[in-house]
Structure formats: C-alpha cells, structure tokens
PDB file of C-alpha atoms and ligand atoms in Angstrom:
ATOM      1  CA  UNK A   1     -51.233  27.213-109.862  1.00  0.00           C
ATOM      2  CA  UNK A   2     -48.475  27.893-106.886  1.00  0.00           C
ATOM      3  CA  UNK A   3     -49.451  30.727-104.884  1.00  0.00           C
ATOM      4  CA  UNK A   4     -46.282  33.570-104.371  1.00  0.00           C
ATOM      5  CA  UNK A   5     -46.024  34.486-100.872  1.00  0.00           C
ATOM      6  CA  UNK A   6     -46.131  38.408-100.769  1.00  0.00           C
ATOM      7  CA  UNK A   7     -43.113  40.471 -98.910  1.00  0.00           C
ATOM      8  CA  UNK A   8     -44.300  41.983 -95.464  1.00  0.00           C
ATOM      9  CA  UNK A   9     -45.923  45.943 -96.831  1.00  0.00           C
ATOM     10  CA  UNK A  10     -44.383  47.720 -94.888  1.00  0.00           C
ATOM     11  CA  UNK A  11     -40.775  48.395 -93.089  1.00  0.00           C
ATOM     12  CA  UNK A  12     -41.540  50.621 -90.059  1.00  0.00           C
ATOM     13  CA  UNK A  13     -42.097  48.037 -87.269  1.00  0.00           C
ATOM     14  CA  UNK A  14     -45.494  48.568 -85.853  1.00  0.00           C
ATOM     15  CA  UNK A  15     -45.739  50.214 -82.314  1.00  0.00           C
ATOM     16  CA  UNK A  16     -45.537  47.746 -79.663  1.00  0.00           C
ATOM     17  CA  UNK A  17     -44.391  44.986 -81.232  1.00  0.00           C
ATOM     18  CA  UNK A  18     -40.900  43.925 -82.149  1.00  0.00           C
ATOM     19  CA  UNK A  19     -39.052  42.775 -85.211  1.00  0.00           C
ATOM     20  CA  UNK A  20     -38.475  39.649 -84.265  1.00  0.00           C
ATOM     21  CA  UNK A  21     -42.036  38.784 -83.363  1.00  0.00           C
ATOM     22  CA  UNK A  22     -43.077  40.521 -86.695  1.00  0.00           C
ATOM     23  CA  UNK A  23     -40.743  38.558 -88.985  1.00  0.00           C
ATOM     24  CA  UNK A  24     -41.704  35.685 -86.994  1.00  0.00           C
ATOM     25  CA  UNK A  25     -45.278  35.603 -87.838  1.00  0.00           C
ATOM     26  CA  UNK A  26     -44.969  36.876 -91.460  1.00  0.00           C
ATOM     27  CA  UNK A  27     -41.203  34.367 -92.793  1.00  0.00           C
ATOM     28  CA  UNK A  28     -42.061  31.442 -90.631  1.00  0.00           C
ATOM     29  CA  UNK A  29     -46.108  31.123 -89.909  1.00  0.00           C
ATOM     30  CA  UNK A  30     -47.399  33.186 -92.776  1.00  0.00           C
ATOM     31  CA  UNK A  31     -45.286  31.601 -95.456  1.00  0.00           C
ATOM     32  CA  UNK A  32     -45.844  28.514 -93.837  1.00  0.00           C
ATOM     33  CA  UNK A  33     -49.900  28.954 -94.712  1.00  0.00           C
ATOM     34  CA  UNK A  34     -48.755  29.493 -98.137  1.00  0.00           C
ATOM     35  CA  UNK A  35     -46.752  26.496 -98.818  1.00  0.00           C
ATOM     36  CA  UNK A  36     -49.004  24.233 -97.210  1.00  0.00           C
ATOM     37  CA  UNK A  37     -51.553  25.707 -99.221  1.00  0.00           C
ATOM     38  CA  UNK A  38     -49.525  25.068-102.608  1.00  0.00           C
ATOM     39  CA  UNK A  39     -48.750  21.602-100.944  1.00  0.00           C
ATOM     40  CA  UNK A  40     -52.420  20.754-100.253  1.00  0.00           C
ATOM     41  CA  UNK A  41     -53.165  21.973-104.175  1.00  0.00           C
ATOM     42  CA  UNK A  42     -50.748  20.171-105.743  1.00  0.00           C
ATOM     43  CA  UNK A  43     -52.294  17.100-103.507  1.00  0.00           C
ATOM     44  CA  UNK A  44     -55.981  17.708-104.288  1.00  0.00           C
ATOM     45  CA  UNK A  45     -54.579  17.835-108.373  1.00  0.00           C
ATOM     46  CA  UNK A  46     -53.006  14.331-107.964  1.00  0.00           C
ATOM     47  CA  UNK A  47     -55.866  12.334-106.463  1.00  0.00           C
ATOM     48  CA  UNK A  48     -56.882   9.261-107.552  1.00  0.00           C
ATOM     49  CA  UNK A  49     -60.367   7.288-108.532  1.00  0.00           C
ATOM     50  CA  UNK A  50     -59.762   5.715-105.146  1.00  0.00           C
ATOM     51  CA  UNK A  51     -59.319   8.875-103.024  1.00  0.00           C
ATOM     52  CA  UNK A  52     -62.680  10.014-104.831  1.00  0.00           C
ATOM     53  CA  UNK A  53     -64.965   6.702-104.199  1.00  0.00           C
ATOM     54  CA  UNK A  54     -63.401   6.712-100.610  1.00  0.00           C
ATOM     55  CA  UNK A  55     -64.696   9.633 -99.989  1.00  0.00           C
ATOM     56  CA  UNK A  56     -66.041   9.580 -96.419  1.00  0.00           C
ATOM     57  CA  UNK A  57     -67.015  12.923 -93.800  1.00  0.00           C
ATOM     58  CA  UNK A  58     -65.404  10.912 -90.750  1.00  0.00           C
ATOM     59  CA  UNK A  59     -62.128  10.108 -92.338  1.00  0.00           C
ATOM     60  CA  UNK A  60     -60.893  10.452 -95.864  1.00  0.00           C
ATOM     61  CA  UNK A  61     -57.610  11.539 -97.986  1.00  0.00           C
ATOM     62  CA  UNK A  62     -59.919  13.859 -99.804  1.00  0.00           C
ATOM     63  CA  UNK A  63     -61.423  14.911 -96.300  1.00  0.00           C
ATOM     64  CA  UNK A  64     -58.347  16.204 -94.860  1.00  0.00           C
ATOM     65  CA  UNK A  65     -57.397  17.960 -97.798  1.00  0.00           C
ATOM     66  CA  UNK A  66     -60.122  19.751 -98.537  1.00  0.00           C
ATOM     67  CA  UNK A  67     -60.231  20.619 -93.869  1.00  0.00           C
ATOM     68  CA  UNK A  68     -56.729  21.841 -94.314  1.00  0.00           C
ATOM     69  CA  UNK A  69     -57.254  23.597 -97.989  1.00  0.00           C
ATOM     70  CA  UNK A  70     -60.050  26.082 -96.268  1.00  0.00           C
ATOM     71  CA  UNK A  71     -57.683  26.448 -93.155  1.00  0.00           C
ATOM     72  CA  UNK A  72     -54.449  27.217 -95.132  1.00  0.00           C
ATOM     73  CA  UNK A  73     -56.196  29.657 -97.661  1.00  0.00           C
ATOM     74  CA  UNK A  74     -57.713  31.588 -95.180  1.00  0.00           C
ATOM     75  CA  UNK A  75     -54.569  31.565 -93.073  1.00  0.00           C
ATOM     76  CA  UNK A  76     -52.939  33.208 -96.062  1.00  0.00           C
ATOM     77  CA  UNK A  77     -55.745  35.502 -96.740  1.00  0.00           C
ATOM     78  CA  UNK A  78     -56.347  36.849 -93.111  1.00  0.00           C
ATOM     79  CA  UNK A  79     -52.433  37.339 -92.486  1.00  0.00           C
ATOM     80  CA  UNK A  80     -52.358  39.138 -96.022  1.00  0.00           C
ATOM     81  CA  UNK A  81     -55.636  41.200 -94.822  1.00  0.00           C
ATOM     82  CA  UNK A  82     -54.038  41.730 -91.472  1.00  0.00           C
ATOM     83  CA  UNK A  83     -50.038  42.841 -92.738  1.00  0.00           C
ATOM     84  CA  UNK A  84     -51.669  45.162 -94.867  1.00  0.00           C
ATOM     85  CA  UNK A  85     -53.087  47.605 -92.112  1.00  0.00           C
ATOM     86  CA  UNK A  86     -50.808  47.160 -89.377  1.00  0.00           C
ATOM     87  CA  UNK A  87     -48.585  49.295 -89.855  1.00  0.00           C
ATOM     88  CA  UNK A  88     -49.672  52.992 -90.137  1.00  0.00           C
ATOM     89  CA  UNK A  89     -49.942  56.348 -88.245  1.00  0.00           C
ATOM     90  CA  UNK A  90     -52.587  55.470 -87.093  1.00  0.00           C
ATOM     91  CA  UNK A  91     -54.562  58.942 -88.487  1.00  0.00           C
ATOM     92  CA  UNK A  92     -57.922  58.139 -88.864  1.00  0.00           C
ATOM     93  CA  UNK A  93     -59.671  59.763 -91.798  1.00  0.00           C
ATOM     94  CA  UNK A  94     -61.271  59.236 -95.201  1.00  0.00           C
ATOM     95  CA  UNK A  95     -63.846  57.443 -96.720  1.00  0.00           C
ATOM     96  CA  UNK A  96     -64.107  54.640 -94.116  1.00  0.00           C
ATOM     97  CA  UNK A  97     -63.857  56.453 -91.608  1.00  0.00           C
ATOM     98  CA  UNK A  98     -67.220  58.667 -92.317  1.00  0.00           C
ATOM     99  CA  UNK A  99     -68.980  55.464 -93.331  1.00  0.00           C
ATOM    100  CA  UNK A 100     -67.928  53.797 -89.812  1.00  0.00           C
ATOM    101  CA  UNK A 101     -69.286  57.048 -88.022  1.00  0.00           C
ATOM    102  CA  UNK A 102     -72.697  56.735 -89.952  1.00  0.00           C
ATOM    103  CA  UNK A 103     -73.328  52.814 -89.256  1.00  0.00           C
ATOM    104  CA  UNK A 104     -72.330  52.909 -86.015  1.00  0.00           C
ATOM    105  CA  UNK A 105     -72.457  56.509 -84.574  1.00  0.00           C
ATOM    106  CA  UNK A 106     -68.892  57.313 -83.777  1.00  0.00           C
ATOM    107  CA  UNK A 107     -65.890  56.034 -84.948  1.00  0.00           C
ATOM    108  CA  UNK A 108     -65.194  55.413 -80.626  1.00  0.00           C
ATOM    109  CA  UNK A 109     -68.395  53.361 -81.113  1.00  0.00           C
ATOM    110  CA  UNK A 110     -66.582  51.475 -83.337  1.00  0.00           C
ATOM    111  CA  UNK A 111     -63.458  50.833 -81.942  1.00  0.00           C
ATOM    112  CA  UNK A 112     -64.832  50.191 -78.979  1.00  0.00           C
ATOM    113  CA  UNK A 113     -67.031  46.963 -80.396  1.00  0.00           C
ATOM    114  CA  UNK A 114     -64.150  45.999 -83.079  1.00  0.00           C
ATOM    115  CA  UNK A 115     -61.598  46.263 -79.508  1.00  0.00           C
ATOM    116  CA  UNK A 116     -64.703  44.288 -77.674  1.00  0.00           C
ATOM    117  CA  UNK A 117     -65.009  41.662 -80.453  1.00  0.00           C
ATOM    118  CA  UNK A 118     -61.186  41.261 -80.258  1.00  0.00           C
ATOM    119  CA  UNK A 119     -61.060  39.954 -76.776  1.00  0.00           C
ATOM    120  CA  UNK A 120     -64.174  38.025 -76.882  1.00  0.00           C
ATOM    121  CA  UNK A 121     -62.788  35.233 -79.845  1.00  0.00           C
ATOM    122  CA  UNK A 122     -59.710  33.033 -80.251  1.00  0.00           C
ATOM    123  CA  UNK A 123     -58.571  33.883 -83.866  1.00  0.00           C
ATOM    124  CA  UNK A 124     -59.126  37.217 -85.706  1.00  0.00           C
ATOM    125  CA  UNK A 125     -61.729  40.076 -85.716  1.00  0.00           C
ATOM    126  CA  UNK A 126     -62.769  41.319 -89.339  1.00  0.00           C
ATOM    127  CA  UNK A 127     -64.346  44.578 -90.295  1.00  0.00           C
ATOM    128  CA  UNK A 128     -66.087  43.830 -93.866  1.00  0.00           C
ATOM    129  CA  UNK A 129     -67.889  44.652 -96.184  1.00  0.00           C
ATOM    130  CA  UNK A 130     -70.640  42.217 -96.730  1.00  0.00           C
ATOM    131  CA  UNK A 131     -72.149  41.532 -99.926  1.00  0.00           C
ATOM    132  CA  UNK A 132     -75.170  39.909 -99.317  1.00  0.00           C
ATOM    133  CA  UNK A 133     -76.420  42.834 -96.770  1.00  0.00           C
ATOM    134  CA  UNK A 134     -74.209  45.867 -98.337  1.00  0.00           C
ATOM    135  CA  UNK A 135     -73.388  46.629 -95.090  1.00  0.00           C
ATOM    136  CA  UNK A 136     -70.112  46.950 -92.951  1.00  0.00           C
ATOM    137  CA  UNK A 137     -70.062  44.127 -90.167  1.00  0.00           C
ATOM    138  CA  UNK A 138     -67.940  43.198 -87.639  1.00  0.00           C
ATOM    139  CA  UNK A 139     -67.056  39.466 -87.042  1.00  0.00           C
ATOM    140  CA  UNK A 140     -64.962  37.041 -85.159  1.00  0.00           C
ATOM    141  CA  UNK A 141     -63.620  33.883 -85.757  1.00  0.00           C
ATOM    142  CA  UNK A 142     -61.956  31.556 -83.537  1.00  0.00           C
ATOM    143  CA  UNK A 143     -60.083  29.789 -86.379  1.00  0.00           C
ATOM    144  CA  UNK A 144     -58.759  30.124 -89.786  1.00  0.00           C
ATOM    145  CA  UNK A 145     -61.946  27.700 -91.166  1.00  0.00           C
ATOM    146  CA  UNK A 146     -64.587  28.709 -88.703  1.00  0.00           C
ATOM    147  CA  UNK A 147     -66.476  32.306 -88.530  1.00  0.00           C
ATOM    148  CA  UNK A 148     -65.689  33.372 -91.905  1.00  0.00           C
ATOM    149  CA  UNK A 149     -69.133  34.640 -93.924  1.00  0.00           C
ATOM    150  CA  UNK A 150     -69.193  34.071 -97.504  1.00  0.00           C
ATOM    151  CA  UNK A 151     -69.995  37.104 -99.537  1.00  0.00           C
ATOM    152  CA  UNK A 152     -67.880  39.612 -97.182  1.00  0.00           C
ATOM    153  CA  UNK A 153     -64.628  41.662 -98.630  1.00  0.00           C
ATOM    154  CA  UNK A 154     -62.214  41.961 -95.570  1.00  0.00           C
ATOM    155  CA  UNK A 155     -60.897  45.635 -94.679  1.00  0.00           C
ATOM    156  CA  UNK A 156     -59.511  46.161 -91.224  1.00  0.00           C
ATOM    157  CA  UNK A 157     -58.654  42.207 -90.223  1.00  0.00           C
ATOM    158  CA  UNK A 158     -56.790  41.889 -86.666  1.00  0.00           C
ATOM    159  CA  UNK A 159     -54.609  38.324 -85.516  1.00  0.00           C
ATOM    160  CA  UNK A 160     -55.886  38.070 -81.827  1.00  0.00           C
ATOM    161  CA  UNK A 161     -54.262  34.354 -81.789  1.00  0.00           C
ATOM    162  CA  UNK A 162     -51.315  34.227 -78.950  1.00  0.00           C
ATOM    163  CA  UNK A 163     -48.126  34.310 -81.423  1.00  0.00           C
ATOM    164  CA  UNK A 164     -49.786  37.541 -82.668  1.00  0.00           C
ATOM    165  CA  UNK A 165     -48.759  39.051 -79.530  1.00  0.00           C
ATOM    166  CA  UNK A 166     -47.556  37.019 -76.838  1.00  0.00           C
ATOM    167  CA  UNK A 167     -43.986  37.371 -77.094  1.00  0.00           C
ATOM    168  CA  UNK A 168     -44.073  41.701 -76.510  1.00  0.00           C
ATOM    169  CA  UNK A 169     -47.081  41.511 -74.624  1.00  0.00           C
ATOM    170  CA  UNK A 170     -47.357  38.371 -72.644  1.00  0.00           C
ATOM    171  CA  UNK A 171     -51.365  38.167 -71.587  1.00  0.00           C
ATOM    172  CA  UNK A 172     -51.804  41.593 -72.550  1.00  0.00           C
ATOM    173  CA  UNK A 173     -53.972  41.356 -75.480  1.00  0.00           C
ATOM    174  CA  UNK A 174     -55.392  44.483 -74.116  1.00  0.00           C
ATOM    175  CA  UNK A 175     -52.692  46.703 -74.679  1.00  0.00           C
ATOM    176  CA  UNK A 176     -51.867  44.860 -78.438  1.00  0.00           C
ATOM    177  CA  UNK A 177     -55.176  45.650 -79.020  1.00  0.00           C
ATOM    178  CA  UNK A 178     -54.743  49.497 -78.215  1.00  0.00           C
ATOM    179  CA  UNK A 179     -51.386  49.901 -79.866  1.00  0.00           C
ATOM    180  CA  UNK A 180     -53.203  48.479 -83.142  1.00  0.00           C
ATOM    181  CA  UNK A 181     -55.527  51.336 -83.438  1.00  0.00           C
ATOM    182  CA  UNK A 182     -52.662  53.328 -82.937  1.00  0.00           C
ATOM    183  CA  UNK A 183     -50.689  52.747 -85.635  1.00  0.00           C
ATOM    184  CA  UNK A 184     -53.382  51.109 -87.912  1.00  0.00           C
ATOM    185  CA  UNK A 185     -52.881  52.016 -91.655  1.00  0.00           C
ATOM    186  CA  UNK A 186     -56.069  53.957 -92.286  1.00  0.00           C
ATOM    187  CA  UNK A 187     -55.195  55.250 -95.875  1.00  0.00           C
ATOM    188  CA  UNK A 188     -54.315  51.032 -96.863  1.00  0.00           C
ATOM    189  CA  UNK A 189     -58.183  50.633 -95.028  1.00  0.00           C
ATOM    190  CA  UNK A 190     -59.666  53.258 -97.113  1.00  0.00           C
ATOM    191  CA  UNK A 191     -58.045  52.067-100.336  1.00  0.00           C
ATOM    192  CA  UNK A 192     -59.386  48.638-100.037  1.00  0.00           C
ATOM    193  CA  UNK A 193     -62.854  50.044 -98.961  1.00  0.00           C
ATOM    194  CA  UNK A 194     -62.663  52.502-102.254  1.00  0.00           C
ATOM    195  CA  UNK A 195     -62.193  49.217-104.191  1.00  0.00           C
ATOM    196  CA  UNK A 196     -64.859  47.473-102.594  1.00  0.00           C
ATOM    197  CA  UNK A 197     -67.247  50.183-103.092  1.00  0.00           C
TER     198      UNK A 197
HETATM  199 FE1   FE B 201     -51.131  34.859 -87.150  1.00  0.00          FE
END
C-alpha cells in the first residue's frame, strides 16, 4: 500500500519561524520520510528466498530495510504528530489541559519538564498517552528509531532536531522552544487526547 503524504494543517505560519523553513521541513524532509517509506515497502514486498536465508544482524538487504523502515515510518509519524499542533493560539484549555494539571500539578509544571526534556535530547520530545500504564508521559528520543515506547498514542510531539529550527533561530533552541508553547494548537491537542480517551 503507498502511503499519501498529508498537506501541511494549517496556513498561518507559526510564530517565530518562517515560511521558508516551514515548507522546508514539511515539501522536502517530511515528504521525503514518506517516499522513502513507500520505497523501503515496495522493497521489503519484492525480496527474494536469498534476501531471507541471508538474513544476518551485522549486515543484510533485509537488515537495512527493515533499520530504515522503523526510521522512515516514524519520521512520517512524528512530523505528522508534530505539524498537527504547531500552529495554534497558543490558548491553553480543555480536556488536556485539566488532566496535565492533575498528573503533574500545574500546567507550568508541565511545560516546564516537556521545555526541560526538549533541550536535554537530540530528536523530538512526546507527550503521550501510554497504554500499558494509562498514564500521560513525557519522553525523548534522540532519533526517529530510538526512544519511541510501544503502546503510547502521541499528543503534543515537538522536532528539537537542528533543521527544526536552526535557520530562524540559529543555537537558540531556547527561544523555539518558548515560541512553541506560544502558539501550540491546544484545541488539535485536546481532540487527539478526546480520541485517545
Ligand atoms: Fe524534522
């Protein structure tokens, strides 16, 4: 089946960052996830007997398929996750909001260990809902392929790698960071939490 890469969800250019970084990271690295995850499909489909009794964990055809299958379908996941709140007012309220305030005191408690959590990995930060605990958690992943937790529904998911960022804010992450809360889409977070729950 060939995955559709989705449009960018919104038009408003989120604060702080600029079109051309935005377009940048959704036309040319986004959809570039996608279509080396259709490639990578259409790949794994059309092995052979040999590619199978070859099979080997230091090198392998089916090795490196199956490395970059979990690396470009979570690239195109997490960018999905991530396009889908970025761009907001930035009003916090609803649902998620009251059950962030209850698991970890104040929704400043929160942002302050999501924002915390952001600088301390190399890939992307991910507020989730996981299944196995039925709990919201926060956690960090230096890569597409490494970090993730099986059983957890991503709902607020920020890119903290350098092309996120690095062309409006140089080093800053800081500030990228900051200017994400404010214009997060809360009501897009509080629709996928209402689906989760
Ligand atoms: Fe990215």
């Amino acid at each position: 089946m060939t995955y559709q890469s989705k449009p960018l969800p919104f038009s408003e250019i989120p604060k702080g960052l600029s079109k051309k970084a935005v377009d940048i990271h959704h036309d040319k690295l986004y959809v570039g996830y996608v279509n080396k995850m259709n490639e990578i499909g259409e790949k794994l489909q059309a092995l052979s007997e040999t590619a199978f009794s070859g099979a080997n964990q230091t090198y392998s055809e089916l090795r490196a398929l199956k490395d970059g299958e979990t690396f470009a379908t979570n690239g195109v996941y997490l960018h999905e996750a991530y396009f889908d709140v970025l761009s907001g007012a930035g009003q916090a309220q609803g649902p998620l909001v009251e059950a962030l305030k209850e698991t970890y005191g104040s929704l400043e408690k929160f942002v302050t260990i999501f924002s915390a959590v952001a600088m301390s990995v190399r890939g992307w930060v991910v507020l989730a809902w996981d299944t196995n605990i039925g709990q919201l958690k926060i956690y960090g992943a230096d890569a597409h392929n490494q970090g993730g937790v099986w059983g957890c529904l991503p709902i607020i998911v920020l890119d903290v790698y350098e092309h996120a960022y690095f062309m409006d804010y140089g080093s800053d992450r800081g500030t990228y960071i900051k200017d994400f809360w404010a214009s997060l889409n809360w009501p897009a977070a509080n629709e996928k939490f209402g689906k989760i729950k």
